[in-house]
Amino acid sequence: GEPNGVINEGAREVLGLPETVFWSLPEPDAMRAMAAKLASYGITSVLDAATSPAALELYRQFAARGDQTFRLTAALYPDLEIYRGEDGRVDVVALVAALAALRAEYGGHPLIAADAAKIFIDGVVEGDPYSDPPVLPNAAMLAPYKQPLFAFDGQELAVRGYVKLDSELCQAVRALPERFGSHAGRQAFRASHGYAPSQCEPSNGVLEHPLEFINDYIRELDANDFTVHAHAIGDRAVRVAVDAFERARAANGERARRHAIAHAQLVHPDDVPRIGRLGLCLAFTYAWMEPVRPYDLTVVPFIDEIDGVGDLYNPDHYSYRNSYPVRSLGEAGALLCAGSDAPVDTREPRPFVNIEKAVTRANADGQVWNPEQTIDIRAALAAYTINGARHLGREDLTGSIEVGKRADLAVLDRNPIELYEAGRAHEIGQTRVMTTIFDGREVFNRE
């Protein structure tokens, strides 16, 4: 209803600020610190999920100095504007050809592969309940977002009700939007009804790109043997990604690549078996699957009508039943993988915290987010090891300790399997790496 000074997601581009405000490239010392941090967590292979060409060159220089102690798969994330024509459409063929040329530059590199590509299907599912009116999430959803009415007393946030989008009042607002084109008109409406007229507008969120581009880009990447890493949060975005992968398979035939959907925070039940049939990799950050009330208040009330904060974890809610349906996807045939999404949420990769949350989905108070979607410890460990290698096409090189593979391994201070089987899964997150070996040489030792 009124500008509040906040610019989110791609809308930040309208400010015309230098790219370095949002994206800066690390210096050599920072690259070495990054490698040391990864080694301290036992991580010997990574997917950089959005690699600019400039960052890729930094990795090359880093490896040439002998400082890179991990195998890198770069999910190339180019500037699409370079390939946008006067008609506003991106030349997908030219774009993928440029990525293929970049991939060829790194062909045969011992530590770097540039054979993946990133696409954002949508944004995020967190709204802002502290704005007035609340800012809706922008992740692409199949059903319109709810319009909650929040109350904040300076300490506690409460849900005091909802705007009824199908009410006669909201229908009248949508029929005559010009009545609320002025600040005075909006304030008069708010004074009479307790909310802004803009809250009568339904929203399903947005896609980051036109459907045509999403379908064409994924099909062309698939045809040119790239592994696609698709960010999809909302259930519509997940469906759009699945549709695009199905179309690519129909056009190009069966491919050896295991494409991925990152996050899949909300998945409609109808799409679970489709994901399984495609054998897609699901790249989850399992630490996000526990109840965290301040965070959940930015998501759940916009998806389900809750009867007060006490109704936040109602097992009948759509968000509760269909948020991160990990076990269902695994049983359907999806490849369960794992990632940190650092520096989002935390700068630490925290693999053992993620493994713990994959098997418990519980917070420190023992409250669990949909226990039916927990997985067992072996599935969680596989997500961080052999499944990740399969997704990246490196399973013949790493991902398990076998004769003939590279010696990439970590020695831990405790056995996560024993903790899980002894009913002490809540201790798995405390696991520490004692030694990390990469390519047969020790790169970390905890003294």
Coordinates of C-alpha atoms in Angstrom, one line a residue:
G1 CA 0.0 0.0 0.0
E2 CA 2.8 2.5 0.8
P3 CA 6.5 2.5 0.1
N4 CA 8.4 1.3 3.1
G5 CA 12.0 1.6 1.9
V6 CA 12.6 -2.1 1.4
I7 CA 13.7 -3.5 -2.0
N8 CA 13.9 -7.3 -2.2
E9 CA 15.2 -9.9 -4.7
G10 CA 15.6 -8.8 -8.3
A11 CA 13.8 -5.5 -7.6
R12 CA 17.1 -4.3 -6.1
E13 CA 18.4 -3.9 -9.7
V14 CA 16.1 -0.8 -10.2
L15 CA 18.4 1.1 -7.8
G16 CA 21.2 1.0 -10.3
L17 CA 23.8 0.3 -7.6
P18 CA 27.2 -1.1 -8.4
E19 CA 27.3 -4.9 -8.6
T20 CA 29.8 -5.0 -5.8
V21 CA 27.1 -3.9 -3.4
F22 CA 25.4 -7.3 -3.7
W23 CA 28.2 -9.5 -5.1
S24 CA 31.9 -9.2 -4.6
L25 CA 34.7 -11.5 -5.5
P26 CA 37.0 -12.9 -2.7
E27 CA 40.7 -12.0 -2.4
P28 CA 43.3 -14.8 -2.3
D29 CA 43.5 -14.7 1.5
A30 CA 39.7 -15.2 1.7
M31 CA 39.9 -18.1 -0.8
R32 CA 42.5 -19.8 1.4
A33 CA 40.3 -19.3 4.5
M34 CA 37.4 -20.8 2.6
A35 CA 39.4 -23.9 1.7
A36 CA 40.6 -24.2 5.3
K37 CA 37.0 -24.0 6.6
L38 CA 35.8 -26.6 4.2
A39 CA 38.6 -29.0 5.2
S40 CA 37.8 -28.4 8.9
Y41 CA 34.3 -29.8 8.2
G42 CA 35.6 -32.8 6.2
I43 CA 34.3 -31.4 2.9
T44 CA 36.4 -32.4 -0.1
S45 CA 33.9 -31.7 -3.0
V46 CA 31.6 -28.8 -3.5
L47 CA 29.1 -27.4 -5.9
D48 CA 29.3 -23.6 -6.1
A49 CA 25.6 -23.1 -6.9
A50 CA 25.9 -19.8 -8.7
T51 CA 29.3 -19.3 -10.3
S52 CA 30.0 -16.2 -12.4
P53 CA 32.6 -16.4 -15.1
A54 CA 34.8 -14.0 -13.1
A55 CA 34.6 -16.2 -10.0
L56 CA 35.5 -19.3 -12.1
E57 CA 38.7 -17.6 -13.2
L58 CA 39.6 -17.0 -9.5
Y59 CA 39.2 -20.7 -8.8
R60 CA 41.5 -21.4 -11.7
Q61 CA 44.2 -19.1 -10.2
F62 CA 43.6 -20.6 -6.7
A63 CA 44.1 -24.1 -8.0
A64 CA 47.2 -23.1 -9.9
R65 CA 48.8 -21.8 -6.7
G66 CA 48.2 -25.3 -5.1
D67 CA 45.8 -23.9 -2.5
Q68 CA 42.6 -25.6 -3.6
T69 CA 41.9 -28.6 -1.3
F70 CA 38.5 -29.6 -2.7
R71 CA 37.0 -30.6 -6.0
L72 CA 34.8 -27.9 -7.5
T73 CA 31.8 -28.2 -9.7
A74 CA 30.7 -24.8 -10.9
A75 CA 27.0 -24.2 -11.6
L76 CA 27.5 -21.4 -14.2
Y77 CA 25.4 -18.3 -13.6
P78 CA 25.9 -15.9 -16.4
D79 CA 24.5 -12.4 -16.9
L80 CA 21.5 -13.0 -19.0
E81 CA 21.3 -9.4 -20.2
I82 CA 24.3 -10.0 -22.4
Y83 CA 22.2 -12.3 -24.5
R84 CA 18.9 -10.4 -24.4
G85 CA 17.8 -9.0 -27.8
E86 CA 15.9 -5.9 -28.7
D87 CA 12.7 -7.9 -28.4
G88 CA 13.4 -8.6 -24.8
R89 CA 14.0 -12.3 -25.3
V90 CA 17.2 -14.1 -24.3
D91 CA 19.0 -15.9 -27.2
V92 CA 19.1 -19.3 -25.4
V93 CA 21.2 -21.0 -28.1
A94 CA 23.9 -18.3 -28.0
L95 CA 23.8 -18.4 -24.2
V96 CA 24.3 -22.1 -23.9
A97 CA 27.0 -22.1 -26.6
A98 CA 28.9 -19.5 -24.6
L99 CA 28.6 -21.8 -21.5
A100 CA 29.8 -24.7 -23.5
A101 CA 32.9 -22.8 -24.6
L102 CA 33.6 -21.9 -21.0
R103 CA 33.1 -25.6 -20.0
A104 CA 35.6 -26.6 -22.7
E105 CA 38.3 -24.3 -21.2
Y106 CA 38.2 -26.4 -18.0
G107 CA 38.0 -29.8 -19.7
G108 CA 40.6 -32.0 -18.1
H109 CA 41.2 -29.7 -15.2
P110 CA 42.1 -32.0 -12.2
L111 CA 40.0 -30.0 -9.7
I112 CA 37.5 -27.8 -11.6
A113 CA 34.5 -28.8 -13.7
A114 CA 32.3 -26.2 -15.3
D115 CA 29.6 -28.6 -16.5
A116 CA 26.6 -27.4 -14.5
A117 CA 24.3 -24.4 -14.8
K118 CA 22.1 -22.5 -12.4
I119 CA 18.6 -21.2 -13.0
F120 CA 16.3 -19.4 -10.5
I121 CA 12.7 -20.5 -11.0
D122 CA 11.4 -18.3 -8.2
G123 CA 12.3 -16.3 -5.1
V124 CA 11.6 -17.0 -1.4
V125 CA 8.6 -18.0 0.7
E126 CA 9.3 -15.7 3.6
G127 CA 7.0 -12.7 4.0
D128 CA 7.4 -9.8 6.3
P129 CA 4.8 -9.7 9.0
Y130 CA 6.4 -6.6 10.6
S131 CA 5.6 -4.4 7.7
D132 CA 2.3 -2.6 7.5
P133 CA 0.7 -3.9 5.4
P134 CA 2.6 -7.2 5.5
V135 CA 4.9 -7.9 2.6
L136 CA 3.8 -11.2 0.9
P137 CA 6.3 -13.9 0.0
N138 CA 7.2 -13.9 -3.7
A139 CA 7.9 -17.7 -4.2
A140 CA 5.6 -19.0 -6.9
M141 CA 2.7 -20.9 -5.4
L142 CA -0.2 -22.9 -6.9
A143 CA -2.8 -21.2 -4.6
P144 CA -2.9 -17.5 -3.7
Y145 CA -1.2 -16.4 -0.5
K146 CA -3.4 -15.7 2.5
Q147 CA -3.6 -12.1 3.7
P148 CA -2.9 -12.3 7.5
L149 CA -3.6 -9.4 9.8
F150 CA -0.8 -9.2 12.4
A151 CA -0.5 -7.5 15.7
F152 CA 2.9 -6.6 17.2
D153 CA 3.2 -5.2 20.7
G154 CA 6.9 -4.6 20.5
Q155 CA 7.7 -8.1 21.8
E156 CA 5.2 -10.7 20.6
L157 CA 3.8 -11.1 17.1
A158 CA 0.2 -12.3 16.9
V159 CA -2.2 -13.2 14.1
R160 CA -5.5 -11.4 14.7
G161 CA -7.4 -12.5 11.6
Y162 CA -7.3 -12.6 7.8
V163 CA -8.5 -10.5 5.0
K164 CA -11.2 -12.4 3.1
L165 CA -10.2 -12.1 -0.6
D166 CA -13.6 -13.4 -1.8
S167 CA -15.6 -11.0 0.3
E168 CA -17.9 -8.4 -1.3
L169 CA -15.7 -5.6 0.1
C170 CA -12.5 -7.0 -1.5
Q171 CA -14.3 -7.7 -4.8
A172 CA -15.4 -4.0 -4.8
V173 CA -11.8 -2.9 -4.1
R174 CA -10.6 -4.9 -7.1
A175 CA -13.4 -3.6 -9.3
L176 CA -12.6 0.1 -8.6
P177 CA -8.8 0.3 -7.9
E178 CA -8.7 4.0 -8.9
R179 CA -10.6 4.9 -5.7
F180 CA -7.4 4.0 -3.8
G181 CA -4.8 5.7 -6.0
S182 CA -4.1 8.4 -3.4
H183 CA -2.6 8.2 0.0
A184 CA -5.8 9.8 1.5
G185 CA -8.0 7.2 -0.2
R186 CA -5.9 4.3 1.2
Q187 CA -5.8 5.8 4.7
A188 CA -9.6 6.3 4.7
F189 CA -10.1 2.6 3.7
R190 CA -7.7 1.5 6.4
A191 CA -9.4 3.6 9.1
S192 CA -12.8 2.0 8.2
H193 CA -11.7 -1.6 7.8
G194 CA -8.5 -2.1 9.7
Y195 CA -6.3 -3.1 6.7
A196 CA -5.0 -1.7 3.5
P197 CA -6.9 -2.0 0.2
S198 CA -3.9 -3.6 -1.4
Q199 CA -4.5 -6.6 0.9
C200 CA -7.5 -7.4 -1.2
E201 CA -5.3 -8.2 -4.1
P202 CA -4.6 -11.9 -4.6
S203 CA -1.0 -13.0 -5.3
N204 CA 0.5 -16.4 -6.2
G205 CA 4.0 -15.0 -6.1
V206 CA 6.1 -14.7 -9.3
L207 CA 8.4 -16.7 -11.5
E208 CA 11.9 -15.3 -11.9
H209 CA 11.7 -15.7 -15.7
P210 CA 9.0 -16.2 -18.4
L211 CA 7.9 -19.8 -18.7
E212 CA 9.1 -19.9 -22.3
F213 CA 12.6 -19.0 -21.2
I214 CA 12.6 -21.5 -18.4
N215 CA 11.5 -24.4 -20.7
D216 CA 13.9 -23.4 -23.5
Y217 CA 16.9 -22.9 -21.3
I218 CA 16.5 -26.2 -19.4
R219 CA 15.9 -28.0 -22.7
E220 CA 19.0 -26.5 -24.3
L221 CA 21.2 -27.1 -21.3
D222 CA 20.0 -30.7 -21.2
A223 CA 20.7 -31.2 -24.9
N224 CA 24.2 -29.9 -24.4
D225 CA 25.0 -32.2 -21.5
F226 CA 24.9 -29.7 -18.6
T227 CA 23.7 -30.6 -15.2
V228 CA 20.9 -28.2 -14.4
H229 CA 20.7 -26.8 -10.8
A230 CA 17.2 -25.2 -10.5
H231 CA 16.3 -23.1 -7.4
A232 CA 12.6 -23.7 -6.7
I233 CA 10.9 -22.9 -3.4
G234 CA 7.2 -22.7 -3.9
D235 CA 5.0 -25.6 -5.1
R236 CA 4.3 -23.9 -8.4
A237 CA 8.0 -23.3 -9.0
V238 CA 8.7 -26.9 -8.3
R239 CA 6.0 -27.9 -10.7
V240 CA 7.3 -25.6 -13.4
A241 CA 10.8 -27.1 -12.9
V242 CA 9.4 -30.7 -13.1
D243 CA 7.4 -29.7 -16.2
A244 CA 10.6 -28.3 -17.8
F245 CA 12.6 -31.4 -17.0
E246 CA 9.9 -33.6 -18.5
R247 CA 9.8 -31.6 -21.7
A248 CA 13.6 -31.7 -21.9
R249 CA 13.5 -35.5 -21.6
A250 CA 10.8 -35.8 -24.3
A251 CA 12.8 -33.6 -26.6
N252 CA 16.3 -34.9 -26.0
G253 CA 15.7 -38.5 -24.8
E254 CA 17.2 -40.1 -21.7
R255 CA 20.4 -38.4 -20.4
A256 CA 23.0 -39.6 -18.0
R257 CA 22.9 -36.2 -16.1
R258 CA 21.1 -36.1 -12.7
H259 CA 19.5 -32.7 -12.7
A260 CA 18.6 -31.0 -9.4
I261 CA 16.0 -29.0 -7.7
A262 CA 17.5 -26.9 -4.9
H263 CA 15.4 -26.4 -1.7
A264 CA 11.9 -27.7 -2.8
Q265 CA 10.5 -26.1 0.3
L266 CA 6.9 -26.8 -0.7
V267 CA 6.0 -29.7 -3.0
H268 CA 2.5 -30.6 -4.1
P269 CA 1.8 -34.3 -3.5
D270 CA 1.0 -34.8 -7.2
D271 CA 4.5 -33.8 -8.1
V272 CA 6.3 -36.3 -5.8
P273 CA 6.0 -39.3 -8.0
R274 CA 6.9 -37.2 -11.1
I275 CA 10.1 -36.1 -9.4
G276 CA 10.8 -39.8 -8.6
R277 CA 10.2 -41.0 -12.2
L278 CA 12.7 -38.4 -13.4
G279 CA 15.2 -39.4 -10.8
L280 CA 15.9 -35.8 -10.0
C281 CA 18.4 -34.8 -7.3
L282 CA 16.8 -32.9 -4.4
A283 CA 19.4 -30.6 -2.8
F284 CA 18.1 -30.0 0.7
T285 CA 19.5 -27.9 3.5
Y286 CA 18.2 -30.1 6.3
A287 CA 18.9 -27.7 9.1
W288 CA 15.9 -25.7 7.9
M289 CA 13.5 -28.5 8.7
E290 CA 13.0 -27.9 12.4
P291 CA 10.4 -25.7 14.1
V292 CA 11.7 -22.2 14.6
R293 CA 8.8 -20.0 15.7
P294 CA 10.1 -16.5 14.6
Y295 CA 10.9 -17.9 11.2
D296 CA 7.8 -19.9 10.8
L297 CA 5.7 -16.9 11.5
T298 CA 7.1 -15.4 8.3
V299 CA 5.9 -18.4 6.3
V300 CA 3.0 -20.4 7.7
P301 CA 0.4 -17.7 8.2
F302 CA 0.7 -16.7 4.5
I303 CA 0.0 -20.3 3.3
D304 CA -2.5 -21.5 5.9
E305 CA -5.1 -19.7 7.9
I306 CA -4.0 -20.2 11.5
D307 CA -6.1 -19.8 14.5
G308 CA -3.5 -17.8 16.5
V309 CA 0.1 -18.6 17.1
G310 CA -0.7 -21.8 18.9
D311 CA -2.0 -23.2 15.6
L312 CA 1.3 -22.7 13.9
Y313 CA 2.2 -26.4 13.8
N314 CA -1.2 -27.9 13.0
P315 CA -0.5 -31.2 11.2
D316 CA -3.5 -30.7 9.0
H317 CA -2.0 -27.6 7.4
Y318 CA -0.8 -27.7 3.8
S319 CA 2.5 -26.1 4.8
Y320 CA 3.1 -28.7 7.6
R321 CA 2.3 -31.7 5.4
N322 CA 4.1 -30.6 2.3
S323 CA 7.1 -28.7 3.5
Y324 CA 10.4 -30.5 2.6
P325 CA 8.8 -34.0 2.0
V326 CA 12.1 -35.7 2.0
R327 CA 11.1 -39.3 2.9
S328 CA 8.3 -39.3 0.3
L329 CA 10.6 -38.0 -2.4
G330 CA 13.3 -40.6 -1.5
E331 CA 10.7 -43.4 -1.6
A332 CA 9.4 -42.2 -4.9
G333 CA 12.9 -42.5 -6.5
A334 CA 14.4 -39.1 -6.1
L335 CA 18.1 -38.8 -5.3
L336 CA 18.5 -37.1 -1.9
C337 CA 21.4 -34.8 -1.7
A338 CA 22.5 -32.1 0.8
G339 CA 23.9 -28.6 0.8
S340 CA 24.5 -25.8 3.2
D341 CA 23.3 -22.9 1.1
A342 CA 26.0 -20.8 2.9
P343 CA 26.2 -17.9 3.5
V344 CA 22.3 -17.9 3.7
D345 CA 21.3 -18.4 7.3
T346 CA 24.9 -19.1 8.4
R347 CA 28.3 -18.9 6.9
E348 CA 29.2 -22.3 8.3
P349 CA 28.6 -25.4 6.1
R350 CA 27.6 -27.5 9.2
P351 CA 27.3 -30.9 7.6
F352 CA 26.7 -32.7 10.9
V353 CA 24.0 -30.3 12.0
N354 CA 22.3 -30.9 8.7
I355 CA 22.6 -34.7 9.1
E356 CA 21.1 -34.5 12.6
K357 CA 18.1 -32.5 11.4
A358 CA 17.6 -34.8 8.5
V359 CA 17.0 -37.7 10.9
T360 CA 15.2 -35.7 13.7
R361 CA 13.6 -32.6 12.2
A362 CA 13.5 -31.5 15.8
N363 CA 14.5 -28.3 17.6
A364 CA 16.2 -28.1 21.0
D365 CA 12.9 -28.4 22.8
G366 CA 12.1 -31.7 21.1
Q367 CA 9.4 -30.2 18.9
V368 CA 9.4 -31.9 15.5
W369 CA 8.3 -30.6 12.1
N370 CA 6.4 -33.4 10.4
P371 CA 8.1 -36.6 11.8
E372 CA 6.7 -38.6 8.9
Q373 CA 9.3 -37.0 6.6
T374 CA 12.5 -37.9 8.6
I375 CA 15.0 -40.2 7.0
D376 CA 17.4 -42.7 8.6
I377 CA 21.0 -42.0 9.2
R378 CA 22.3 -44.0 6.3
A379 CA 20.2 -42.0 3.9
A380 CA 21.4 -38.8 5.4
L381 CA 25.0 -39.8 5.2
A382 CA 24.5 -40.9 1.6
A383 CA 23.1 -37.5 0.8
Y384 CA 26.4 -36.0 1.8
T385 CA 28.6 -38.5 0.1
I386 CA 27.8 -40.9 -2.7
N387 CA 24.5 -39.2 -3.7
G388 CA 26.3 -35.9 -4.1
A389 CA 28.9 -37.5 -6.2
R390 CA 26.2 -39.1 -8.4
H391 CA 24.5 -35.8 -8.9
L392 CA 27.7 -34.2 -10.0
G393 CA 28.7 -37.2 -12.2
R394 CA 31.8 -37.9 -10.0
E395 CA 30.8 -41.2 -8.5
D396 CA 33.6 -43.0 -10.3
L397 CA 36.1 -40.7 -8.6
T398 CA 34.8 -40.0 -5.1
G399 CA 31.7 -40.2 -2.8
S400 CA 32.7 -43.5 -1.2
I401 CA 35.8 -45.2 0.1
E402 CA 36.6 -47.9 -2.5
V403 CA 39.6 -49.3 -4.3
G404 CA 40.2 -47.3 -7.4
K405 CA 38.7 -44.0 -6.2
R406 CA 40.6 -40.9 -5.0
A407 CA 41.5 -40.9 -1.3
D408 CA 39.0 -38.2 -0.2
L409 CA 37.8 -38.9 3.3
A410 CA 37.4 -37.6 6.9
V411 CA 38.0 -39.1 10.3
L412 CA 35.4 -38.2 12.9
D413 CA 35.5 -38.0 16.6
R414 CA 32.3 -40.1 17.0
N415 CA 30.2 -42.5 15.0
P416 CA 26.9 -40.9 13.8
I417 CA 25.4 -44.3 13.0
E418 CA 26.0 -45.6 16.5
L419 CA 24.5 -42.4 17.9
Y420 CA 21.4 -42.7 15.8
E421 CA 20.9 -46.4 16.6
A422 CA 21.4 -45.7 20.4
G423 CA 18.6 -43.1 20.3
R424 CA 21.1 -40.2 20.6
A425 CA 20.6 -38.6 17.2
H426 CA 20.3 -35.2 18.9
E427 CA 24.1 -35.5 19.5
I428 CA 25.1 -35.9 15.9
G429 CA 25.3 -32.2 15.3
Q430 CA 28.2 -32.1 17.8
T431 CA 30.4 -34.3 15.6
R432 CA 33.8 -32.9 14.9
V433 CA 36.3 -33.7 12.1
M434 CA 39.7 -34.8 13.4
T435 CA 41.4 -35.3 10.1
T436 CA 40.6 -34.6 6.5
I437 CA 42.4 -36.3 3.6
F438 CA 42.1 -34.9 0.1
D439 CA 43.5 -36.7 -2.9
G440 CA 45.6 -38.8 -0.6
R441 CA 47.2 -36.0 1.4
E442 CA 46.3 -34.6 4.8
V443 CA 44.8 -31.1 4.5
F444 CA 43.4 -30.8 8.0
N445 CA 44.3 -32.1 11.4
R446 CA 42.7 -31.1 14.7
E447 CA 45.4 -31.0 17.3

